[in-house]
Amino acid sequence: MSERDEERFGIDLDAATARLPVHASDEQTLLDSSPFTPPRNQAAPRNALTRSIAVLPFKTLGAMASSDDEYLGLGLADALITTLSNLRQLVVRPTNAVMRFSDPGQDLLIAGQELAVDVVLDGRVRRTNDRVRVTVQLISVQGGAPLWAEKFDEKWTDIFTVQDSISEQVARALMLQLSGAERKLLTKRETKNTDAYQAYLRGRFYWNKFTEESFQRAIAAFIEAINIDPEYALAYAGLGDLYNWLGVLGALPPSDTWGRGRKMSARAVALDDTLAEAHAALGFALLCYDHDWAGGERELQRALELNPHYATAHQWYCFQLAAEGRFAEALQEAQAALLIDPLSPSITQAFGWITYVARDYDSSIEYHQKVMKLDPQFALGHFSAGRPLIQKGMHAEAIAELQQAIELSNGSPVMQAALGHAYAVAGRESEARAILDKLNDLSQKRYVSAYHVALLYCGLGEFERAFEWLEKTFKEHDAWLIWLRVEPQLDPLRSDPRFADLLRRLGLGR
């Protein structure tokens, strides 16, 4: 990572990560082989016995509501979501789906109806010195009848017992028939240290805010948790997820994002092989950084075997399948993710992206319109919405979408390069070259993806330069290379023998 990247991001990731007790043998062993070779995963169908629940962010009361303890309400809800997601008879809405319902005055039935669930778990939490009071209620969305309610007043050091009790009583209230393994998962603890757990909750709180600044704080919190408890697998998995997302956003060079994501998630798997989150993070890093198609698929399938209701694993897997040209399978995985998280703009965008690379541009435009209805401020949605519009020759509309993506992403180089490509194919060459010059200047201050510069040159018709930048993309281990086989913007290069060689080196040669 360059000094300028480090200064911009606000944390010395090299120094902080180097202090973490990760064993080199963990990563190498996991990368070399795995005893798990599952059959092709199919999304678990929802049957008559399956119930759905939304755990709303707990409302913080008293002085803590405006203090540094504000993380506790969302953190406790997030921890319960993670635990309850392990129950196969229960579909649990993920944390990012329920965050919008954090208002203390939120109507619980309306929230449940919008989230399309059977029941809602609502809670209040107050922490005073070394004590914590938690009040929870389980409400049926159909009719509004309370199914269960309880109040806990315990020492903070007994917070684990409180969470165990809530999970067990929710399962009992819903009359779920649990296996012995699932009963153990309800009371499974990744750490016994409340200080480490508190740091982890802070990490999850900031992770879910989903900004570059909040990611910085989340990384610091997860590292603090690991320094307190070096065996804390969930904290390593959290770091793996964070670094992967920084890679998706193009915030830092691939070695500082995907490379770290692979290392942290591999350590999490070594500590606890039953964590679906860790396997999913490892699988996506193997795919995007190492371009290890078999290894990525193996780990993503393992994640779904462990937790068929983990929406992120379905989403990552759908991207791998689409990148390989397995579009029907990709859409099935995207549909499985959407059943779990029906209000997710990110998952809806996945449909738009898959249909785009499958050359179904009309469907892609329709899906992206749905994305905008779900979240007009979703920068990645505007970014990918421009792609099918370009292919349909709707240049003005595509440029408008990409300009909005740049504004919403605070000037992301990925978004700027995409706008440069749109200008190029629209015949506005001077504006495209102005963006090239700007990206060149920007690369002196922060990471700029070579892949997207290659696409810009392709739009300008400068194919030799496009190949030069694609070669640079290989050297950088750029994650966007996984789309080489299916990206329509690269079609002008496909007849060149060098392109077939690129696919072969990527592991996608025929």
Short mmCIF file of C-alpha atoms in Angstrom, two decimals:
data_model
loop_
_atom_site.label_atom_id
_atom_site.label_comp_id
_atom_site.label_asym_id
_atom_site.label_seq_id
_atom_site.Cartn_x
_atom_site.Cartn_y
_atom_site.Cartn_z
CA MET A 1 0.00 0.00 0.00
CA SER A 2 1.33 3.39 -0.93
CA GLU A 3 1.87 6.10 1.68
CA ARG A 4 -0.85 8.15 0.02
CA ASP A 5 -3.31 5.24 0.16
CA GLU A 6 -2.43 4.74 3.80
CA GLU A 7 -2.91 8.42 4.59
CA ARG A 8 -6.23 8.53 2.71
CA PHE A 9 -7.59 5.46 4.45
CA GLY A 10 -6.42 6.60 7.85
CA ILE A 11 -4.98 3.35 9.23
CA ASP A 12 -1.63 1.61 8.89
CA LEU A 13 -2.97 -1.73 7.67
CA ASP A 14 0.48 -3.23 7.19
CA ALA A 15 1.51 -2.61 10.78
CA ALA A 16 -1.87 -3.50 12.26
CA THR A 17 -2.27 -6.74 10.31
CA ALA A 18 1.32 -7.78 10.93
CA ARG A 19 0.61 -7.85 14.66
CA LEU A 20 -2.22 -10.33 14.27
CA PRO A 21 -1.36 -13.90 15.30
CA VAL A 22 -2.04 -15.55 11.94
CA HIS A 23 -0.11 -18.74 11.26
CA ALA A 24 1.26 -19.11 7.74
CA SER A 25 0.52 -22.83 7.81
CA ASP A 26 -3.21 -22.16 8.21
CA GLU A 27 -3.50 -20.40 4.88
CA GLN A 28 -1.24 -22.76 2.96
CA THR A 29 -2.98 -25.87 4.22
CA LEU A 30 -6.38 -24.50 3.27
CA LEU A 31 -5.23 -23.36 -0.14
CA ASP A 32 -3.52 -26.62 -1.01
CA SER A 33 -6.37 -28.98 -0.21
CA SER A 34 -9.68 -29.49 1.50
CA PRO A 35 -11.33 -32.70 2.67
CA PHE A 36 -14.71 -31.26 1.76
CA THR A 37 -15.84 -32.03 -1.78
CA PRO A 38 -19.60 -31.49 -1.80
CA PRO A 39 -22.00 -32.16 -4.65
CA ARG A 40 -23.27 -29.11 -6.48
CA ASN A 41 -25.14 -27.04 -3.96
CA GLN A 42 -28.77 -26.32 -4.59
CA ALA A 43 -30.49 -23.60 -2.60
CA ALA A 44 -32.57 -25.09 0.17
CA PRO A 45 -36.22 -24.78 -0.89
CA ARG A 46 -38.54 -23.01 1.46
CA ASN A 47 -41.13 -25.50 2.71
CA ALA A 48 -44.19 -25.33 4.88
CA LEU A 49 -42.13 -25.74 8.05
CA THR A 50 -39.84 -22.82 7.30
CA ARG A 51 -40.53 -19.64 9.26
CA SER A 52 -39.09 -16.19 8.61
CA ILE A 53 -37.96 -13.63 11.18
CA ALA A 54 -36.57 -10.10 11.28
CA VAL A 55 -34.42 -9.19 14.28
CA LEU A 56 -34.70 -5.41 14.40
CA PRO A 57 -31.82 -3.29 15.78
CA PHE A 58 -32.23 -3.09 19.56
CA LYS A 59 -33.04 0.41 20.75
CA THR A 60 -30.54 1.88 23.18
CA LEU A 61 -31.93 3.61 26.25
CA GLY A 62 -30.61 6.09 28.79
CA ALA A 63 -27.23 7.81 28.62
CA MET A 64 -25.79 5.12 26.34
CA ALA A 65 -28.12 6.17 23.51
CA SER A 66 -25.85 9.13 22.75
CA SER A 67 -22.55 7.68 23.98
CA ASP A 68 -19.87 5.41 22.62
CA ASP A 69 -22.14 2.47 23.52
CA GLU A 70 -24.50 3.21 20.62
CA TYR A 71 -23.02 0.20 18.84
CA LEU A 72 -24.58 -2.17 21.38
CA GLY A 73 -28.13 -2.16 20.01
CA LEU A 74 -27.19 -3.05 16.45
CA GLY A 75 -24.36 -5.29 17.65
CA LEU A 76 -26.67 -7.45 19.78
CA ALA A 77 -29.19 -7.73 16.95
CA ASP A 78 -26.41 -8.65 14.52
CA ALA A 79 -25.10 -11.34 16.88
CA LEU A 80 -28.59 -12.86 17.20
CA ILE A 81 -29.04 -12.73 13.42
CA THR A 82 -25.79 -14.67 12.99
CA THR A 83 -26.83 -17.28 15.55
CA LEU A 84 -30.41 -17.75 14.37
CA SER A 85 -29.29 -17.96 10.73
CA ASN A 86 -27.82 -21.38 11.54
CA LEU A 87 -31.32 -22.84 12.02
CA ARG A 88 -32.46 -24.40 8.76
CA GLN A 89 -36.18 -24.05 9.55
CA LEU A 90 -35.75 -20.31 10.01
CA VAL A 91 -35.09 -17.70 7.32
CA VAL A 92 -33.50 -14.68 8.99
CA ARG A 93 -33.32 -11.30 7.31
CA PRO A 94 -29.69 -10.12 7.26
CA THR A 95 -28.47 -7.12 9.22
CA ASN A 96 -28.28 -4.76 6.25
CA ALA A 97 -31.97 -5.43 5.54
CA VAL A 98 -33.17 -4.47 9.03
CA MET A 99 -30.96 -1.42 9.64
CA ARG A 100 -33.51 0.94 8.12
CA PHE A 101 -35.93 -0.01 10.91
CA SER A 102 -33.84 1.32 13.80
CA ASP A 103 -36.13 4.27 14.62
CA PRO A 104 -37.46 3.90 18.20
CA GLY A 105 -40.93 4.84 16.98
CA GLN A 106 -40.96 2.23 14.23
CA ASP A 107 -44.27 0.38 13.80
CA LEU A 108 -43.27 -3.27 14.26
CA LEU A 109 -46.05 -4.69 12.10
CA ILE A 110 -45.26 -2.35 9.20
CA ALA A 111 -41.59 -3.28 9.49
CA GLY A 112 -42.50 -6.97 9.43
CA GLN A 113 -44.77 -6.50 6.43
CA GLU A 114 -42.15 -4.60 4.46
CA LEU A 115 -39.55 -7.24 5.30
CA ALA A 116 -42.06 -9.98 4.36
CA VAL A 117 -41.52 -12.06 7.50
CA ASP A 118 -43.74 -14.09 9.82
CA VAL A 119 -42.40 -12.67 13.08
CA VAL A 120 -40.40 -9.70 14.35
CA LEU A 121 -38.02 -9.70 17.31
CA ASP A 122 -37.82 -6.27 18.92
CA GLY A 123 -35.59 -5.28 21.83
CA ARG A 124 -34.48 -2.52 24.15
CA VAL A 125 -31.08 -2.40 25.83
CA ARG A 126 -29.72 -0.23 28.62
CA ARG A 127 -26.19 -0.53 29.97
CA THR A 128 -25.18 1.10 33.23
CA ASN A 129 -21.64 0.57 34.46
CA ASP A 130 -21.20 -3.20 34.80
CA ARG A 131 -24.86 -4.12 34.31
CA VAL A 132 -27.02 -4.52 31.23
CA ARG A 133 -30.80 -4.68 30.98
CA VAL A 134 -32.35 -6.21 27.87
CA THR A 135 -36.09 -6.35 27.15
CA VAL A 136 -37.24 -8.36 24.13
CA GLN A 137 -40.53 -9.34 22.55
CA LEU A 138 -41.44 -11.63 19.67
CA ILE A 139 -44.42 -10.40 17.65
CA SER A 140 -46.47 -12.20 15.02
CA VAL A 141 -46.76 -10.00 11.95
CA GLN A 142 -50.13 -11.49 11.06
CA GLY A 143 -52.45 -10.05 13.70
CA GLY A 144 -49.78 -8.48 15.90
CA ALA A 145 -50.07 -11.00 18.74
CA PRO A 146 -47.08 -11.26 21.11
CA LEU A 147 -45.61 -14.77 21.06
CA TRP A 148 -43.06 -14.27 23.81
CA ALA A 149 -41.53 -11.51 25.91
CA GLU A 150 -38.81 -11.43 28.53
CA LYS A 151 -36.69 -9.03 30.56
CA PHE A 152 -33.07 -9.69 31.52
CA ASP A 153 -31.15 -7.73 34.14
CA GLU A 154 -27.63 -9.11 34.41
CA LYS A 155 -24.00 -8.23 34.81
CA TRP A 156 -22.34 -7.26 31.53
CA THR A 157 -20.10 -10.31 31.92
CA ASP A 158 -23.27 -12.45 31.61
CA ILE A 159 -24.24 -10.99 28.21
CA PHE A 160 -23.46 -14.33 26.56
CA THR A 161 -26.03 -16.05 28.76
CA VAL A 162 -28.62 -13.42 27.82
CA GLN A 163 -28.03 -14.01 24.10
CA ASP A 164 -28.18 -17.79 24.53
CA SER A 165 -31.49 -17.51 26.36
CA ILE A 166 -33.01 -15.22 23.73
CA SER A 167 -32.02 -17.56 20.88
CA GLU A 168 -33.31 -20.65 22.67
CA GLN A 169 -36.62 -19.07 23.62
CA VAL A 170 -37.21 -17.71 20.11
CA ALA A 171 -36.76 -21.25 18.74
CA ARG A 172 -39.11 -22.59 21.41
CA ALA A 173 -41.76 -19.90 20.77
CA LEU A 174 -41.71 -20.73 17.06
CA MET A 175 -41.98 -24.45 17.87
CA LEU A 176 -38.95 -25.29 15.76
CA GLN A 177 -37.82 -28.90 15.74
CA LEU A 178 -34.07 -28.54 16.19
CA SER A 179 -31.38 -31.13 15.61
CA GLY A 180 -28.77 -31.77 18.25
CA ALA A 181 -26.21 -29.88 16.18
CA GLU A 182 -28.50 -26.87 15.87
CA ARG A 183 -29.10 -26.80 19.62
CA LYS A 184 -25.36 -26.64 20.14
CA LEU A 185 -25.05 -23.81 17.62
CA LEU A 186 -27.57 -21.72 19.59
CA THR A 187 -25.21 -21.60 22.56
CA LYS A 188 -21.92 -21.70 20.70
CA ARG A 189 -19.47 -19.00 21.79
CA GLU A 190 -16.53 -17.91 19.66
CA THR A 191 -14.98 -16.11 22.62
CA LYS A 192 -15.38 -16.16 26.39
CA ASN A 193 -13.82 -12.73 26.80
CA THR A 194 -16.39 -9.92 27.12
CA ASP A 195 -13.83 -7.24 26.19
CA ALA A 196 -13.06 -9.06 22.93
CA TYR A 197 -16.77 -9.52 22.33
CA GLN A 198 -17.43 -5.83 22.93
CA ALA A 199 -14.76 -4.90 20.39
CA TYR A 200 -16.28 -7.37 17.93
CA LEU A 201 -19.74 -5.81 18.35
CA ARG A 202 -18.23 -2.40 17.60
CA GLY A 203 -16.65 -3.87 14.49
CA ARG A 204 -19.98 -5.24 13.27
CA PHE A 205 -21.67 -1.91 14.03
CA TYR A 206 -19.22 0.06 11.89
CA TRP A 207 -19.06 -2.64 9.21
CA ASN A 208 -22.79 -2.31 8.65
CA LYS A 209 -22.57 1.47 8.13
CA PHE A 210 -20.81 0.57 4.87
CA THR A 211 -18.67 3.61 4.22
CA GLU A 212 -14.93 3.78 3.70
CA GLU A 213 -14.56 5.69 6.97
CA SER A 214 -16.66 3.18 8.91
CA PHE A 215 -14.67 0.31 7.40
CA GLN A 216 -11.54 1.89 8.85
CA ARG A 217 -13.11 1.89 12.32
CA ALA A 218 -14.44 -1.65 11.87
CA ILE A 219 -10.99 -2.96 10.97
CA ALA A 220 -9.52 -1.32 14.06
CA ALA A 221 -12.25 -2.87 16.24
CA PHE A 222 -11.80 -6.39 14.83
CA ILE A 223 -8.03 -6.12 15.27
CA GLU A 224 -8.59 -5.05 18.88
CA ALA A 225 -10.83 -8.09 19.42
CA ILE A 226 -8.18 -10.43 18.01
CA ASN A 227 -5.41 -8.86 20.06
CA ILE A 228 -7.51 -9.56 23.16
CA ASP A 229 -8.45 -13.10 22.05
CA PRO A 230 -6.11 -14.45 19.33
CA GLU A 231 -8.44 -17.45 18.78
CA TYR A 232 -11.52 -15.35 17.94
CA ALA A 233 -12.58 -16.89 14.62
CA LEU A 234 -15.55 -14.59 13.98
CA ALA A 235 -13.31 -11.52 14.27
CA TYR A 236 -10.96 -12.97 11.65
CA ALA A 237 -13.98 -13.72 9.43
CA GLY A 238 -15.12 -10.11 9.89
CA LEU A 239 -11.73 -8.86 8.74
CA GLY A 240 -11.87 -11.20 5.75
CA ASP A 241 -15.26 -9.77 4.75
CA LEU A 242 -14.07 -6.20 5.20
CA TYR A 243 -10.94 -6.59 3.12
CA ASN A 244 -12.95 -8.31 0.37
CA TRP A 245 -15.43 -5.44 0.25
CA LEU A 246 -12.60 -2.91 0.10
CA GLY A 247 -11.45 -4.90 -2.92
CA VAL A 248 -14.90 -4.71 -4.51
CA LEU A 249 -14.89 -0.94 -3.99
CA GLY A 250 -11.38 -0.58 -5.40
CA ALA A 251 -10.32 1.39 -2.33
CA LEU A 252 -6.81 -0.09 -2.13
CA PRO A 253 -4.51 -2.31 -4.23
CA PRO A 254 -5.59 -5.99 -4.51
CA SER A 255 -2.72 -7.24 -2.33
CA ASP A 256 -3.95 -4.95 0.47
CA THR A 257 -7.58 -6.03 0.10
CA TRP A 258 -8.18 -9.44 -1.46
CA GLY A 259 -4.78 -10.72 -0.33
CA ARG A 260 -5.52 -9.78 3.26
CA GLY A 261 -9.08 -11.05 2.93
CA ARG A 262 -7.79 -14.48 1.93
CA LYS A 263 -5.32 -14.57 4.81
CA MET A 264 -7.80 -13.50 7.48
CA SER A 265 -10.62 -15.78 6.31
CA ALA A 266 -8.24 -18.72 6.00
CA ARG A 267 -7.25 -18.19 9.63
CA ALA A 268 -10.95 -18.07 10.59
CA VAL A 269 -11.58 -21.39 8.84
CA ALA A 270 -8.54 -22.92 10.54
CA LEU A 271 -9.91 -21.87 13.93
CA ASP A 272 -13.52 -22.90 13.22
CA ASP A 273 -14.37 -24.92 10.13
CA THR A 274 -18.11 -24.55 10.80
CA LEU A 275 -18.29 -20.79 10.10
CA ALA A 276 -20.20 -20.24 6.85
CA GLU A 277 -19.11 -16.58 6.83
CA ALA A 278 -15.44 -17.57 6.90
CA HIS A 279 -15.77 -20.09 4.06
CA ALA A 280 -17.69 -17.60 1.92
CA ALA A 281 -15.10 -14.86 2.47
CA LEU A 282 -12.27 -17.29 1.71
CA GLY A 283 -13.99 -18.57 -1.41
CA PHE A 284 -14.58 -15.10 -2.82
CA ALA A 285 -10.99 -14.07 -2.11
CA LEU A 286 -9.64 -17.22 -3.78
CA LEU A 287 -11.76 -16.44 -6.82
CA CYS A 288 -11.04 -12.73 -7.06
CA TYR A 289 -7.38 -12.60 -6.00
CA ASP A 290 -5.93 -15.98 -7.01
CA HIS A 291 -8.44 -16.60 -9.81
CA ASP A 292 -8.73 -20.08 -8.31
CA TRP A 293 -12.04 -21.18 -9.78
CA ALA A 294 -12.11 -24.65 -8.24
CA GLY A 295 -10.98 -23.43 -4.82
CA GLY A 296 -13.46 -20.55 -4.81
CA GLU A 297 -16.36 -22.79 -5.75
CA ARG A 298 -15.35 -25.39 -3.16
CA GLU A 299 -15.36 -22.84 -0.34
CA LEU A 300 -18.57 -21.13 -1.45
CA GLN A 301 -20.34 -24.47 -1.65
CA ARG A 302 -19.02 -25.33 1.79
CA ALA A 303 -20.48 -22.07 3.12
CA LEU A 304 -23.87 -22.92 1.64
CA GLU A 305 -23.70 -26.47 2.96
CA LEU A 306 -23.14 -25.04 6.44
CA ASN A 307 -25.80 -22.33 6.11
CA PRO A 308 -28.18 -22.49 3.10
CA HIS A 309 -29.76 -19.24 4.33
CA TYR A 310 -26.60 -17.15 4.06
CA ALA A 311 -27.52 -14.62 1.36
CA THR A 312 -24.00 -13.29 0.83
CA ALA A 313 -22.67 -16.76 -0.02
CA HIS A 314 -25.43 -17.21 -2.61
CA GLN A 315 -24.58 -13.79 -4.05
CA TRP A 316 -20.84 -14.43 -4.28
CA TYR A 317 -21.49 -17.84 -5.83
CA CYS A 318 -23.86 -16.38 -8.41
CA PHE A 319 -21.08 -14.03 -9.51
CA GLN A 320 -18.64 -16.92 -9.97
CA LEU A 321 -21.18 -18.87 -12.02
CA ALA A 322 -21.94 -15.83 -14.19
CA ALA A 323 -18.24 -15.13 -14.75
CA GLU A 324 -17.88 -18.70 -16.04
CA GLY A 325 -20.83 -18.24 -18.38
CA ARG A 326 -23.13 -20.51 -16.33
CA PHE A 327 -25.95 -17.98 -16.45
CA ALA A 328 -28.94 -20.20 -15.62
CA GLU A 329 -27.20 -21.47 -12.48
CA ALA A 330 -26.15 -17.94 -11.59
CA LEU A 331 -29.74 -16.70 -11.74
CA GLN A 332 -30.83 -19.59 -9.49
CA GLU A 333 -28.29 -18.56 -6.85
CA ALA A 334 -29.34 -14.91 -7.14
CA GLN A 335 -32.96 -15.97 -6.67
CA ALA A 336 -31.98 -17.96 -3.56
CA ALA A 337 -30.28 -14.85 -2.16
CA LEU A 338 -33.30 -12.69 -2.94
CA LEU A 339 -35.66 -15.05 -1.09
CA ILE A 340 -33.55 -14.48 2.00
CA ASP A 341 -33.12 -10.72 1.53
CA PRO A 342 -35.95 -9.49 -0.75
CA LEU A 343 -35.32 -5.78 -0.18
CA SER A 344 -31.61 -5.86 -0.98
CA PRO A 345 -30.56 -3.42 -3.73
CA SER A 346 -27.23 -5.26 -3.97
CA ILE A 347 -28.84 -8.63 -4.69
CA THR A 348 -31.31 -7.08 -7.12
CA GLN A 349 -28.33 -5.47 -8.83
CA ALA A 350 -26.82 -8.94 -9.17
CA PHE A 351 -29.75 -9.87 -11.43
CA GLY A 352 -29.05 -6.77 -13.49
CA TRP A 353 -25.37 -7.63 -13.78
CA ILE A 354 -25.93 -11.29 -14.67
CA THR A 355 -28.42 -10.46 -17.41
CA TYR A 356 -26.02 -7.79 -18.69
CA VAL A 357 -23.08 -10.18 -19.10
CA ALA A 358 -25.52 -12.73 -20.58
CA ARG A 359 -26.34 -10.09 -23.24
CA ASP A 360 -30.00 -9.78 -22.20
CA TYR A 361 -29.82 -6.01 -22.10
CA ASP A 362 -33.56 -5.30 -21.91
CA SER A 363 -33.93 -7.48 -18.81
CA SER A 364 -30.84 -5.90 -17.32
CA ILE A 365 -32.30 -2.42 -17.72
CA GLU A 366 -35.53 -3.55 -16.03
CA TYR A 367 -33.66 -5.05 -13.07
CA HIS A 368 -31.62 -1.89 -12.64
CA GLN A 369 -34.80 0.16 -12.59
CA LYS A 370 -35.92 -1.98 -9.64
CA VAL A 371 -32.58 -1.33 -7.95
CA MET A 372 -33.12 2.41 -8.20
CA LYS A 373 -36.57 2.09 -6.62
CA LEU A 374 -35.07 0.19 -3.70
CA ASP A 375 -32.19 2.62 -3.17
CA PRO A 376 -31.67 5.67 -5.41
CA GLN A 377 -28.40 6.39 -3.54
CA PHE A 378 -26.77 3.03 -4.38
CA ALA A 379 -23.63 4.00 -6.30
CA LEU A 380 -22.82 0.49 -7.57
CA GLY A 381 -26.37 0.25 -8.90
CA HIS A 382 -25.95 3.38 -11.02
CA PHE A 383 -22.53 2.13 -12.13
CA SER A 384 -23.82 -1.18 -13.47
CA ALA A 385 -27.04 0.41 -14.77
CA GLY A 386 -24.94 2.29 -17.32
CA ARG A 387 -23.60 -0.92 -18.86
CA PRO A 388 -26.72 -2.24 -20.67
CA LEU A 389 -27.69 1.28 -21.67
CA ILE A 390 -24.37 1.64 -23.51
CA GLN A 391 -24.95 -1.65 -25.33
CA LYS A 392 -28.42 -0.46 -26.39
CA GLY A 393 -26.94 2.75 -27.78
CA MET A 394 -28.68 4.86 -25.11
CA HIS A 395 -25.57 6.93 -24.51
CA ALA A 396 -27.12 9.99 -22.89
CA GLU A 397 -28.95 7.82 -20.34
CA ALA A 398 -25.81 5.78 -19.64
CA ILE A 399 -23.71 8.90 -19.10
CA ALA A 400 -26.31 10.30 -16.70
CA GLU A 401 -26.26 7.08 -14.64
CA LEU A 402 -22.46 7.04 -14.47
CA GLN A 403 -22.22 10.69 -13.53
CA GLN A 404 -24.53 9.96 -10.62
CA ALA A 405 -22.43 6.93 -9.66
CA ILE A 406 -19.35 9.16 -9.46
CA GLU A 407 -21.13 11.68 -7.29
CA LEU A 408 -22.51 9.04 -4.90
CA SER A 409 -19.16 7.24 -4.63
CA ASN A 410 -17.16 10.41 -3.92
CA GLY A 411 -15.27 10.17 -7.19
CA SER A 412 -14.44 6.44 -7.32
CA PRO A 413 -11.81 5.78 -10.02
CA VAL A 414 -13.81 2.73 -11.13
CA MET A 415 -16.85 4.92 -11.76
CA GLN A 416 -14.77 7.58 -13.50
CA ALA A 417 -13.22 5.03 -15.86
CA ALA A 418 -16.70 3.70 -16.67
CA LEU A 419 -17.82 7.22 -17.56
CA GLY A 420 -14.74 7.60 -19.74
CA HIS A 421 -15.71 4.45 -21.66
CA ALA A 422 -19.27 5.77 -22.10
CA TYR A 423 -17.92 9.05 -23.49
CA ALA A 424 -15.64 7.12 -25.84
CA VAL A 425 -18.33 4.93 -27.41
CA ALA A 426 -20.65 7.95 -27.60
CA GLY A 427 -18.06 9.71 -29.81
CA ARG A 428 -17.09 12.27 -27.15
CA GLU A 429 -13.39 11.49 -27.43
CA SER A 430 -12.02 14.66 -25.86
CA GLU A 431 -14.03 14.07 -22.70
CA ALA A 432 -12.93 10.44 -22.58
CA ARG A 433 -9.28 11.45 -22.86
CA ALA A 434 -9.74 14.09 -20.19
CA ILE A 435 -10.83 11.32 -17.83
CA LEU A 436 -7.78 9.26 -18.82
CA ASP A 437 -5.55 12.18 -17.86
CA LYS A 438 -7.42 12.58 -14.60
CA LEU A 439 -7.03 8.88 -13.75
CA ASN A 440 -3.32 9.09 -14.49
CA ASP A 441 -2.97 11.97 -12.02
CA LEU A 442 -5.16 10.16 -9.49
CA SER A 443 -2.99 7.03 -9.68
CA GLN A 444 -0.18 9.02 -8.07
CA LYS A 445 -2.36 9.43 -4.97
CA ARG A 446 -4.40 6.22 -4.73
CA TYR A 447 -5.03 2.88 -6.38
CA VAL A 448 -6.61 2.93 -9.85
CA SER A 449 -7.77 -0.37 -11.36
CA ALA A 450 -5.89 -1.20 -14.56
CA TYR A 451 -8.84 -3.31 -15.74
CA HIS A 452 -11.13 -0.32 -16.01
CA VAL A 453 -8.47 1.72 -17.77
CA ALA A 454 -8.23 -1.15 -20.28
CA LEU A 455 -11.99 -0.93 -20.86
CA LEU A 456 -11.66 2.80 -21.46
CA TYR A 457 -8.97 2.24 -24.09
CA CYS A 458 -11.15 -0.44 -25.66
CA GLY A 459 -13.95 2.10 -25.97
CA LEU A 460 -11.55 4.48 -27.70
CA GLY A 461 -10.60 1.75 -30.16
CA GLU A 462 -6.98 1.72 -28.95
CA PHE A 463 -6.74 -2.05 -28.70
CA GLU A 464 -2.97 -2.27 -28.29
CA ARG A 465 -3.19 -0.03 -25.25
CA ALA A 466 -6.12 -2.09 -23.98
CA PHE A 467 -4.00 -5.25 -24.13
CA GLU A 468 -1.14 -3.48 -22.34
CA TRP A 469 -3.43 -2.55 -19.47
CA LEU A 470 -4.96 -6.01 -19.32
CA GLU A 471 -1.44 -7.39 -18.86
CA LYS A 472 -0.96 -4.96 -16.00
CA THR A 473 -4.25 -6.19 -14.55
CA PHE A 474 -2.82 -9.72 -14.41
CA LYS A 475 0.25 -8.53 -12.53
CA GLU A 476 -1.92 -6.70 -9.99
CA HIS A 477 -4.27 -9.67 -9.42
CA ASP A 478 -7.19 -7.36 -10.18
CA ALA A 479 -10.47 -8.97 -9.13
CA TRP A 480 -12.34 -7.58 -12.13
CA LEU A 481 -10.40 -9.98 -14.37
CA ILE A 482 -12.90 -12.70 -13.45
CA TRP A 483 -15.32 -11.03 -15.91
CA LEU A 484 -12.90 -11.34 -18.84
CA ARG A 485 -14.82 -14.16 -20.53
CA VAL A 486 -18.23 -12.48 -20.47
CA GLU A 487 -17.77 -8.66 -20.37
CA PRO A 488 -19.44 -7.20 -23.52
CA GLN A 489 -17.18 -4.13 -23.50
CA LEU A 490 -14.27 -6.44 -24.32
CA ASP A 491 -15.93 -7.92 -27.42
CA PRO A 492 -13.74 -5.94 -29.86
CA LEU A 493 -10.68 -7.84 -28.54
CA ARG A 494 -12.05 -11.38 -28.70
CA SER A 495 -10.92 -12.22 -32.23
CA ASP A 496 -7.28 -11.44 -31.36
CA PRO A 497 -5.26 -14.58 -30.42
CA ARG A 498 -3.86 -12.67 -27.45
CA PHE A 499 -7.32 -12.60 -25.90
CA ALA A 500 -7.60 -16.39 -26.03
CA ASP A 501 -4.22 -16.54 -24.33
CA LEU A 502 -5.46 -14.22 -21.58
CA LEU A 503 -8.44 -16.51 -20.98
CA ARG A 504 -6.17 -19.55 -20.85
CA ARG A 505 -3.91 -17.90 -18.28
CA LEU A 506 -6.94 -16.96 -16.23
CA GLY A 507 -8.10 -20.57 -16.18
CA LEU A 508 -11.06 -19.95 -18.47
CA GLY A 509 -9.63 -21.26 -21.74
CA ARG A 510 -11.67 -23.74 -23.68
#
